[in-house]
């Protein structure tokens, strides 16, 4: 695909997008498409009458987003302690496909997937020790009905919301947000019946370059079939409010509490060091106060007189 970026809402005084719409740029490209690179991709009416949705079909397509969009998405993940993947979609029954995937071949760095065969939503993510973990949430999303899905990650906590209802809240190992695993992304095993699975790093993998895929993991596997009206990466806490503005914002979030806790710890350390420096200064002052502080002086002819000495001048 050419360098057509996704839509973004930009914060005042910063180049970091607060929200990145991954579908918008593809919609514009489909409207102007004449090439075969968009095979299996067309437009269909969505629940929002203001814009169409992407209709994904077939077993061969290439919705790898441009490098500029990938870099903006990475910037969101790197700079924001909390982020949300929010999607509006309609998935065909019995289809298992990726909604969003940072991957290279079979190597999944971060991926949101819906399995219509096992009726579960899966979050694949990489930890700081380069282990791929899979968090599975039982839910039948592939029912050929429009749904709003939001997965919010806040520090070690993940929330899953469907149609503005919070279904799951779990504690997980914090995902790697700095893309340090990009140079050696591991290959995960298929998820087991348990909610969380882990895979060791694949040390035989050559240095891959991750790509950002929409509606698929790569050009052949985990192809989502159905419609995608919106897939957004939202930076900051309470990202689900972009889909469900009528909901209350829980304050503070797990990420905000973690940040506040680390800030308090830093202040305590600074205060402890300051107290130690004050105590050391007071000790030095007490030593000086106990000192006799004898001081000699020098006369007009260069003679040195000790402290307490007397002499006559001009007699």
mmCIF file of C-alpha atoms in Angstrom:
data_model
loop_
_atom_site.group_PDB
_atom_site.id
_atom_site.type_symbol
_atom_site.label_atom_id
_atom_site.label_comp_id
_atom_site.label_asym_id
_atom_site.label_seq_id
_atom_site.Cartn_x
_atom_site.Cartn_y
_atom_site.Cartn_z
ATOM 1 C CA UNK A 1 0.000 0.000 0.000
ATOM 2 C CA UNK A 2 1.086 3.579 -0.512
ATOM 3 C CA UNK A 3 1.788 6.030 2.252
ATOM 4 C CA UNK A 4 -1.806 6.871 3.156
ATOM 5 C CA UNK A 5 -2.053 7.575 6.856
ATOM 6 C CA UNK A 6 -4.853 7.032 9.306
ATOM 7 C CA UNK A 7 -6.847 9.790 10.888
ATOM 8 C CA UNK A 8 -5.584 11.257 14.140
ATOM 9 C CA UNK A 9 -6.623 13.653 16.840
ATOM 10 C CA UNK A 10 -3.597 15.707 17.824
ATOM 11 C CA UNK A 11 -2.980 17.170 21.257
ATOM 12 C CA UNK A 12 -2.223 20.856 21.666
ATOM 13 C CA UNK A 13 1.499 21.593 21.548
ATOM 14 C CA UNK A 14 2.568 18.047 20.714
ATOM 15 C CA UNK A 15 3.025 15.823 17.681
ATOM 16 C CA UNK A 16 1.771 12.750 19.524
ATOM 17 C CA UNK A 17 -1.718 11.741 18.337
ATOM 18 C CA UNK A 18 -4.168 11.156 21.154
ATOM 19 C CA UNK A 19 -6.182 8.809 18.948
ATOM 20 C CA UNK A 20 -5.197 7.110 15.704
ATOM 21 C CA UNK A 21 -7.937 5.792 13.401
ATOM 22 C CA UNK A 22 -6.459 2.893 11.433
ATOM 23 C CA UNK A 23 -9.489 2.420 9.183
ATOM 24 C CA UNK A 24 -9.923 5.958 7.885
ATOM 25 C CA UNK A 25 -6.913 5.974 5.570
ATOM 26 C CA UNK A 26 -7.885 2.594 4.106
ATOM 27 C CA UNK A 27 -11.424 3.853 3.436
ATOM 28 C CA UNK A 28 -10.033 6.732 1.389
ATOM 29 C CA UNK A 29 -7.772 4.368 -0.515
ATOM 30 C CA UNK A 30 -10.641 2.016 -1.329
ATOM 31 C CA UNK A 31 -12.638 4.929 -2.740
ATOM 32 C CA UNK A 32 -9.774 5.725 -5.129
ATOM 33 C CA UNK A 33 -8.589 2.148 -5.698
ATOM 34 C CA UNK A 34 -7.922 0.822 -9.180
ATOM 35 C CA UNK A 35 -5.178 -1.697 -8.338
ATOM 36 C CA UNK A 36 -5.381 -5.332 -7.297
ATOM 37 C CA UNK A 37 -3.576 -4.555 -4.035
ATOM 38 C CA UNK A 38 -6.970 -4.128 -2.368
ATOM 39 C CA UNK A 39 -8.302 -7.512 -3.369
ATOM 40 C CA UNK A 40 -10.842 -8.720 -0.826
ATOM 41 C CA UNK A 41 -11.512 -5.192 0.481
ATOM 42 C CA UNK A 42 -14.589 -3.117 -0.334
ATOM 43 C CA UNK A 43 -16.937 -0.666 1.354
ATOM 44 C CA UNK A 44 -20.269 -1.385 3.008
ATOM 45 C CA UNK A 45 -22.716 0.703 5.055
ATOM 46 C CA UNK A 46 -21.925 0.757 8.757
ATOM 47 C CA UNK A 47 -23.936 1.661 11.847
ATOM 48 C CA UNK A 48 -22.623 5.216 11.560
ATOM 49 C CA UNK A 49 -24.280 6.763 8.525
ATOM 50 C CA UNK A 50 -21.558 9.422 8.261
ATOM 51 C CA UNK A 51 -18.952 7.007 6.934
ATOM 52 C CA UNK A 52 -18.804 3.541 5.356
ATOM 53 C CA UNK A 53 -17.163 0.482 6.840
ATOM 54 C CA UNK A 54 -14.526 -1.801 5.345
ATOM 55 C CA UNK A 55 -15.938 -5.110 4.131
ATOM 56 C CA UNK A 56 -13.269 -7.817 4.303
ATOM 57 C CA UNK A 57 -13.688 -11.071 2.407
ATOM 58 C CA UNK A 58 -11.670 -13.807 0.713
ATOM 59 C CA UNK A 59 -8.538 -15.713 1.611
ATOM 60 C CA UNK A 60 -6.032 -13.352 0.013
ATOM 61 C CA UNK A 61 -5.584 -9.709 0.905
ATOM 62 C CA UNK A 62 -2.868 -7.275 1.975
ATOM 63 C CA UNK A 63 -3.960 -4.716 4.546
ATOM 64 C CA UNK A 64 -0.504 -3.919 5.850
ATOM 65 C CA UNK A 65 -0.673 -0.277 6.886
ATOM 66 C CA UNK A 66 1.946 2.239 5.694
ATOM 67 C CA UNK A 67 5.135 2.797 7.645
ATOM 68 C CA UNK A 68 4.016 6.308 8.634
ATOM 69 C CA UNK A 69 0.904 4.891 10.321
ATOM 70 C CA UNK A 70 2.981 2.161 11.986
ATOM 71 C CA UNK A 71 5.378 4.773 13.391
ATOM 72 C CA UNK A 72 2.546 6.915 14.768
ATOM 73 C CA UNK A 73 0.981 3.846 16.379
ATOM 74 C CA UNK A 74 4.332 2.931 17.937
ATOM 75 C CA UNK A 75 4.663 6.502 19.253
ATOM 76 C CA UNK A 76 1.333 6.121 21.060
ATOM 77 C CA UNK A 77 2.389 2.869 22.686
ATOM 78 C CA UNK A 78 5.863 4.113 23.633
ATOM 79 C CA UNK A 79 4.849 7.415 25.191
ATOM 80 C CA UNK A 80 1.572 6.545 26.873
ATOM 81 C CA UNK A 81 1.468 4.584 30.125
ATOM 82 C CA UNK A 82 -2.084 3.555 29.232
ATOM 83 C CA UNK A 83 -3.761 2.848 25.912
ATOM 84 C CA UNK A 84 -6.942 1.391 24.445
ATOM 85 C CA UNK A 85 -7.705 -0.569 21.284
ATOM 86 C CA UNK A 86 -11.280 0.333 20.321
ATOM 87 C CA UNK A 87 -13.115 -1.220 17.377
ATOM 88 C CA UNK A 88 -16.566 -1.151 15.824
ATOM 89 C CA UNK A 89 -17.094 -4.361 13.860
ATOM 90 C CA UNK A 90 -19.384 -7.070 12.534
ATOM 91 C CA UNK A 91 -17.732 -10.491 12.273
ATOM 92 C CA UNK A 92 -19.059 -13.451 10.340
ATOM 93 C CA UNK A 93 -20.042 -16.532 12.294
ATOM 94 C CA UNK A 94 -17.348 -19.202 12.789
ATOM 95 C CA UNK A 95 -14.634 -16.838 11.538
ATOM 96 C CA UNK A 96 -11.385 -16.512 13.479
ATOM 97 C CA UNK A 97 -9.486 -13.393 12.569
ATOM 98 C CA UNK A 98 -7.199 -10.667 13.845
ATOM 99 C CA UNK A 99 -8.682 -7.222 14.292
ATOM 100 C CA UNK A 100 -5.318 -5.516 14.735
ATOM 101 C CA UNK A 101 -1.844 -7.031 14.717
ATOM 102 C CA UNK A 102 1.723 -5.802 15.160
ATOM 103 C CA UNK A 103 3.500 -8.802 13.688
ATOM 104 C CA UNK A 104 6.137 -10.232 11.392
ATOM 105 C CA UNK A 105 5.161 -13.531 9.834
ATOM 106 C CA UNK A 106 3.982 -15.716 12.700
ATOM 107 C CA UNK A 107 5.669 -13.491 15.288
ATOM 108 C CA UNK A 108 3.002 -11.533 17.153
ATOM 109 C CA UNK A 109 4.155 -8.580 19.201
ATOM 110 C CA UNK A 110 0.707 -7.170 20.011
ATOM 111 C CA UNK A 111 -2.537 -8.484 18.581
ATOM 112 C CA UNK A 112 -6.279 -8.370 19.232
ATOM 113 C CA UNK A 113 -8.047 -11.413 17.820
ATOM 114 C CA UNK A 114 -11.591 -12.791 17.810
ATOM 115 C CA UNK A 115 -12.179 -16.532 17.464
ATOM 116 C CA UNK A 116 -15.624 -17.511 16.229
ATOM 117 C CA UNK A 117 -14.714 -21.166 16.537
ATOM 118 C CA UNK A 118 -14.035 -21.061 20.272
ATOM 119 C CA UNK A 119 -16.160 -17.977 20.988
ATOM 120 C CA UNK A 120 -13.430 -15.999 22.672
ATOM 121 C CA UNK A 121 -11.549 -12.736 22.330
ATOM 122 C CA UNK A 122 -7.772 -13.015 22.610
ATOM 123 C CA UNK A 123 -5.127 -10.478 23.479
ATOM 124 C CA UNK A 124 -1.645 -11.538 22.370
ATOM 125 C CA UNK A 125 1.120 -9.392 23.850
ATOM 126 C CA UNK A 126 4.865 -9.485 24.477
ATOM 127 C CA UNK A 127 6.364 -8.884 27.920
ATOM 128 C CA UNK A 128 9.672 -7.188 28.718
ATOM 129 C CA UNK A 129 11.392 -10.578 28.941
ATOM 130 C CA UNK A 130 10.324 -11.327 25.329
ATOM 131 C CA UNK A 131 7.684 -13.877 26.261
ATOM 132 C CA UNK A 132 4.460 -13.878 24.255
ATOM 133 C CA UNK A 133 1.423 -14.240 26.475
ATOM 134 C CA UNK A 134 -2.180 -14.835 25.455
ATOM 135 C CA UNK A 135 -5.104 -13.597 27.519
ATOM 136 C CA UNK A 136 -8.371 -15.262 26.453
ATOM 137 C CA UNK A 137 -11.810 -13.836 27.251
ATOM 138 C CA UNK A 138 -14.800 -16.117 26.598
ATOM 139 C CA UNK A 139 -17.302 -14.163 24.498
ATOM 140 C CA UNK A 140 -19.166 -14.793 21.237
ATOM 141 C CA UNK A 141 -18.257 -11.787 19.135
ATOM 142 C CA UNK A 142 -18.562 -13.523 15.742
ATOM 143 C CA UNK A 143 -22.360 -13.457 15.458
ATOM 144 C CA UNK A 144 -22.802 -11.321 12.324
ATOM 145 C CA UNK A 145 -23.956 -8.399 14.485
ATOM 146 C CA UNK A 146 -22.408 -4.977 14.983
ATOM 147 C CA UNK A 147 -20.474 -4.627 18.243
ATOM 148 C CA UNK A 148 -18.274 -2.072 19.956
ATOM 149 C CA UNK A 149 -15.159 -3.641 21.477
ATOM 150 C CA UNK A 150 -12.612 -1.880 23.683
ATOM 151 C CA UNK A 151 -9.538 -3.408 25.314
ATOM 152 C CA UNK A 152 -7.890 -0.998 27.760
ATOM 153 C CA UNK A 153 -4.441 -1.653 29.225
ATOM 154 C CA UNK A 154 -3.477 0.326 32.311
ATOM 155 C CA UNK A 155 -0.201 -0.817 33.833
ATOM 156 C CA UNK A 156 -0.713 -4.447 34.917
ATOM 157 C CA UNK A 157 -4.495 -4.288 34.422
ATOM 158 C CA UNK A 158 -6.543 -5.082 31.316
ATOM 159 C CA UNK A 159 -10.252 -4.348 30.860
ATOM 160 C CA UNK A 160 -12.494 -5.762 28.133
ATOM 161 C CA UNK A 161 -15.652 -3.875 27.249
ATOM 162 C CA UNK A 162 -18.239 -4.957 24.675
ATOM 163 C CA UNK A 163 -21.104 -2.671 23.698
ATOM 164 C CA UNK A 164 -20.216 -0.298 26.548
ATOM 165 C CA UNK A 165 -20.416 -3.029 29.203
ATOM 166 C CA UNK A 166 -17.331 -4.049 31.160
ATOM 167 C CA UNK A 167 -17.139 -7.837 30.925
ATOM 168 C CA UNK A 168 -13.679 -8.616 32.278
ATOM 169 C CA UNK A 169 -10.986 -7.017 34.403
ATOM 170 C CA UNK A 170 -7.764 -8.919 34.976
ATOM 171 C CA UNK A 171 -4.225 -8.447 36.207
ATOM 172 C CA UNK A 172 -1.547 -9.304 33.660
ATOM 173 C CA UNK A 173 2.180 -8.884 33.286
ATOM 174 C CA UNK A 174 2.769 -5.385 31.881
ATOM 175 C CA UNK A 175 3.205 -5.510 28.091
ATOM 176 C CA UNK A 176 6.379 -4.228 26.480
ATOM 177 C CA UNK A 177 5.464 -0.821 25.045
ATOM 178 C CA UNK A 178 8.912 0.223 23.865
ATOM 179 C CA UNK A 179 9.064 -2.316 21.050
ATOM 180 C CA UNK A 180 12.311 -3.658 22.507
ATOM 181 C CA UNK A 181 11.168 -7.101 21.386
ATOM 182 C CA UNK A 182 10.981 -5.993 17.753
ATOM 183 C CA UNK A 183 14.482 -7.240 17.035
ATOM 184 C CA UNK A 184 13.693 -10.750 18.202
ATOM 185 C CA UNK A 185 9.974 -11.339 18.474
ATOM 186 C CA UNK A 186 9.119 -14.795 19.809
ATOM 187 C CA UNK A 187 6.673 -17.245 18.263
ATOM 188 C CA UNK A 188 3.731 -18.139 20.508
ATOM 189 C CA UNK A 189 2.055 -21.509 20.739
ATOM 190 C CA UNK A 190 -1.713 -21.772 20.139
ATOM 191 C CA UNK A 191 -3.727 -20.731 23.203
ATOM 192 C CA UNK A 192 -4.794 -23.508 25.541
ATOM 193 C CA UNK A 193 -8.035 -23.883 27.431
ATOM 194 C CA UNK A 194 -6.655 -21.728 30.235
ATOM 195 C CA UNK A 195 -7.149 -17.987 30.153
ATOM 196 C CA UNK A 196 -3.434 -17.214 29.950
ATOM 197 C CA UNK A 197 -0.699 -19.033 28.038
ATOM 198 C CA UNK A 198 2.994 -18.327 27.674
ATOM 199 C CA UNK A 199 5.555 -19.094 24.995
ATOM 200 C CA UNK A 200 9.357 -18.987 25.294
ATOM 201 C CA UNK A 201 11.429 -16.866 22.929
ATOM 202 C CA UNK A 202 12.332 -18.349 19.566
ATOM 203 C CA UNK A 203 16.100 -17.895 19.409
ATOM 204 C CA UNK A 204 16.263 -19.202 15.836
ATOM 205 C CA UNK A 205 14.365 -16.235 14.468
ATOM 206 C CA UNK A 206 16.326 -13.781 12.362
ATOM 207 C CA UNK A 207 15.886 -10.080 13.001
ATOM 208 C CA UNK A 208 12.342 -9.270 11.835
ATOM 209 C CA UNK A 209 10.792 -5.914 11.049
ATOM 210 C CA UNK A 210 7.329 -5.610 12.508
ATOM 211 C CA UNK A 211 4.399 -4.393 10.452
ATOM 212 C CA UNK A 212 0.975 -3.143 11.452
ATOM 213 C CA UNK A 213 -1.816 -5.214 9.923
ATOM 214 C CA UNK A 214 -5.528 -4.464 9.874
ATOM 215 C CA UNK A 215 -7.959 -7.371 9.794
ATOM 216 C CA UNK A 216 -5.234 -10.023 9.519
ATOM 217 C CA UNK A 217 -2.001 -11.271 11.128
ATOM 218 C CA UNK A 218 -0.103 -11.505 7.859
ATOM 219 C CA UNK A 219 -0.952 -11.949 4.192
ATOM 220 C CA UNK A 220 -2.248 -15.503 4.675
ATOM 221 C CA UNK A 221 -3.264 -16.149 8.276
ATOM 222 C CA UNK A 222 -5.964 -15.104 10.740
ATOM 223 C CA UNK A 223 -7.949 -13.173 8.134
ATOM 224 C CA UNK A 224 -10.897 -11.340 9.662
ATOM 225 C CA UNK A 225 -14.093 -11.715 7.635
ATOM 226 C CA UNK A 226 -16.821 -9.189 8.076
ATOM 227 C CA UNK A 227 -16.940 -5.415 8.448
ATOM 228 C CA UNK A 228 -14.707 -2.956 10.294
ATOM 229 C CA UNK A 229 -16.094 0.528 10.704
ATOM 230 C CA UNK A 230 -13.508 1.770 13.151
ATOM 231 C CA UNK A 231 -10.289 0.524 14.731
ATOM 232 C CA UNK A 232 -8.577 3.071 16.949
ATOM 233 C CA UNK A 233 -5.517 3.277 19.157
ATOM 234 C CA UNK A 234 -6.316 5.721 21.956
ATOM 235 C CA UNK A 235 -3.607 7.107 24.235
ATOM 236 C CA UNK A 236 -4.115 7.800 27.928
ATOM 237 C CA UNK A 237 -6.553 6.612 30.590
ATOM 238 C CA UNK A 238 -10.258 5.952 29.998
ATOM 239 C CA UNK A 239 -9.789 5.363 26.268
ATOM 240 C CA UNK A 240 -13.122 3.532 26.160
ATOM 241 C CA UNK A 241 -14.830 6.923 26.539
ATOM 242 C CA UNK A 242 -14.094 7.518 22.846
ATOM 243 C CA UNK A 243 -16.699 4.817 22.152
ATOM 244 C CA UNK A 244 -18.954 5.243 25.165
ATOM 245 C CA UNK A 245 -18.806 8.883 26.313
ATOM 246 C CA UNK A 246 -21.823 8.390 28.579
ATOM 247 C CA UNK A 247 -19.896 6.036 30.871
ATOM 248 C CA UNK A 248 -18.272 7.222 34.076
ATOM 249 C CA UNK A 249 -14.497 7.410 34.275
ATOM 250 C CA UNK A 250 -13.111 5.333 37.126
ATOM 251 C CA UNK A 251 -10.516 7.424 38.969
ATOM 252 C CA UNK A 252 -7.731 6.715 39.398
ATOM 253 C CA UNK A 253 -6.931 3.986 36.916
ATOM 254 C CA UNK A 254 -4.429 1.278 37.717
ATOM 255 C CA UNK A 255 -1.817 3.032 35.595
ATOM 256 C CA UNK A 256 -2.466 6.385 37.244
ATOM 257 C CA UNK A 257 -2.247 4.815 40.704
ATOM 258 C CA UNK A 258 1.026 3.141 39.732
ATOM 259 C CA UNK A 259 2.395 6.480 38.508
ATOM 260 C CA UNK A 260 1.274 8.238 41.701
ATOM 261 C CA UNK A 261 2.834 5.482 43.797
ATOM 262 C CA UNK A 262 6.174 5.758 41.994
ATOM 263 C CA UNK A 263 6.053 9.555 42.329
ATOM 264 C CA UNK A 264 5.449 9.298 46.089
ATOM 265 C CA UNK A 265 8.327 6.810 46.392
ATOM 266 C CA UNK A 266 10.615 9.224 44.526
ATOM 267 C CA UNK A 267 9.564 12.099 46.803
ATOM 268 C CA UNK A 268 10.181 9.964 49.890
ATOM 269 C CA UNK A 269 13.660 9.090 48.630
ATOM 270 C CA UNK A 270 14.408 12.747 47.905
ATOM 271 C CA UNK A 271 13.147 13.759 51.371
ATOM 272 C CA UNK A 272 15.253 11.055 53.032
ATOM 273 C CA UNK A 273 18.384 12.224 51.199
ATOM 274 C CA UNK A 274 17.594 15.832 52.120
ATOM 275 C CA UNK A 275 17.180 14.907 55.803
ATOM 276 C CA UNK A 276 20.519 13.094 55.730
ATOM 277 C CA UNK A 277 22.231 16.152 54.243
ATOM 278 C CA UNK A 278 20.644 18.453 56.864
ATOM 279 C CA UNK A 279 21.712 16.110 59.688
ATOM 280 C CA UNK A 280 25.290 16.063 58.351
ATOM 281 C CA UNK A 281 25.332 19.870 58.144
ATOM 282 C CA UNK A 282 24.024 20.177 61.718
ATOM 283 C CA UNK A 283 26.768 17.831 62.922
ATOM 284 C CA UNK A 284 29.439 19.985 61.291
ATOM 285 C CA UNK A 285 27.953 23.122 62.893
ATOM 286 C CA UNK A 286 27.966 21.524 66.368
ATOM 287 C CA UNK A 287 31.637 20.572 65.953
ATOM 288 C CA UNK A 288 32.488 24.139 64.957
ATOM 289 C CA UNK A 289 30.583 25.520 67.943
ATOM 290 C CA UNK A 290 32.689 23.389 70.326
ATOM 291 C CA UNK A 291 35.911 24.673 68.762
ATOM 292 C CA UNK A 292 37.905 27.458 70.580
ATOM 293 C CA UNK A 293 38.479 29.080 67.230
ATOM 294 C CA UNK A 294 41.899 30.599 68.157
ATOM 295 C CA UNK A 295 43.060 33.116 65.586
ATOM 296 C CA UNK A 296 46.339 34.999 65.333
ATOM 297 C CA UNK A 297 46.853 38.450 63.839
ATOM 298 C CA UNK A 298 49.686 40.220 62.061
ATOM 299 C CA UNK A 299 51.076 43.578 63.216
ATOM 300 C CA UNK A 300 52.150 46.546 61.115
ATOM 301 C CA UNK A 301 55.800 45.409 60.951
ATOM 302 C CA UNK A 302 54.836 41.882 59.976
ATOM 303 C CA UNK A 303 55.047 40.475 63.490
ATOM 304 C CA UNK A 304 52.551 37.666 64.177
ATOM 305 C CA UNK A 305 50.725 37.893 67.515
ATOM 306 C CA UNK A 306 48.968 34.837 68.930
ATOM 307 C CA UNK A 307 45.404 34.908 70.151
ATOM 308 C CA UNK A 308 45.179 36.655 73.557
ATOM 309 C CA UNK A 309 48.605 38.318 73.280
ATOM 310 C CA UNK A 310 49.063 42.014 74.171
ATOM 311 C CA UNK A 311 51.603 44.497 72.865
ATOM 312 C CA UNK A 312 52.237 48.210 72.768
ATOM 313 C CA UNK A 313 52.348 50.293 69.667
ATOM 314 C CA UNK A 314 53.866 53.745 69.286
ATOM 315 C CA UNK A 315 55.365 53.928 72.832
#
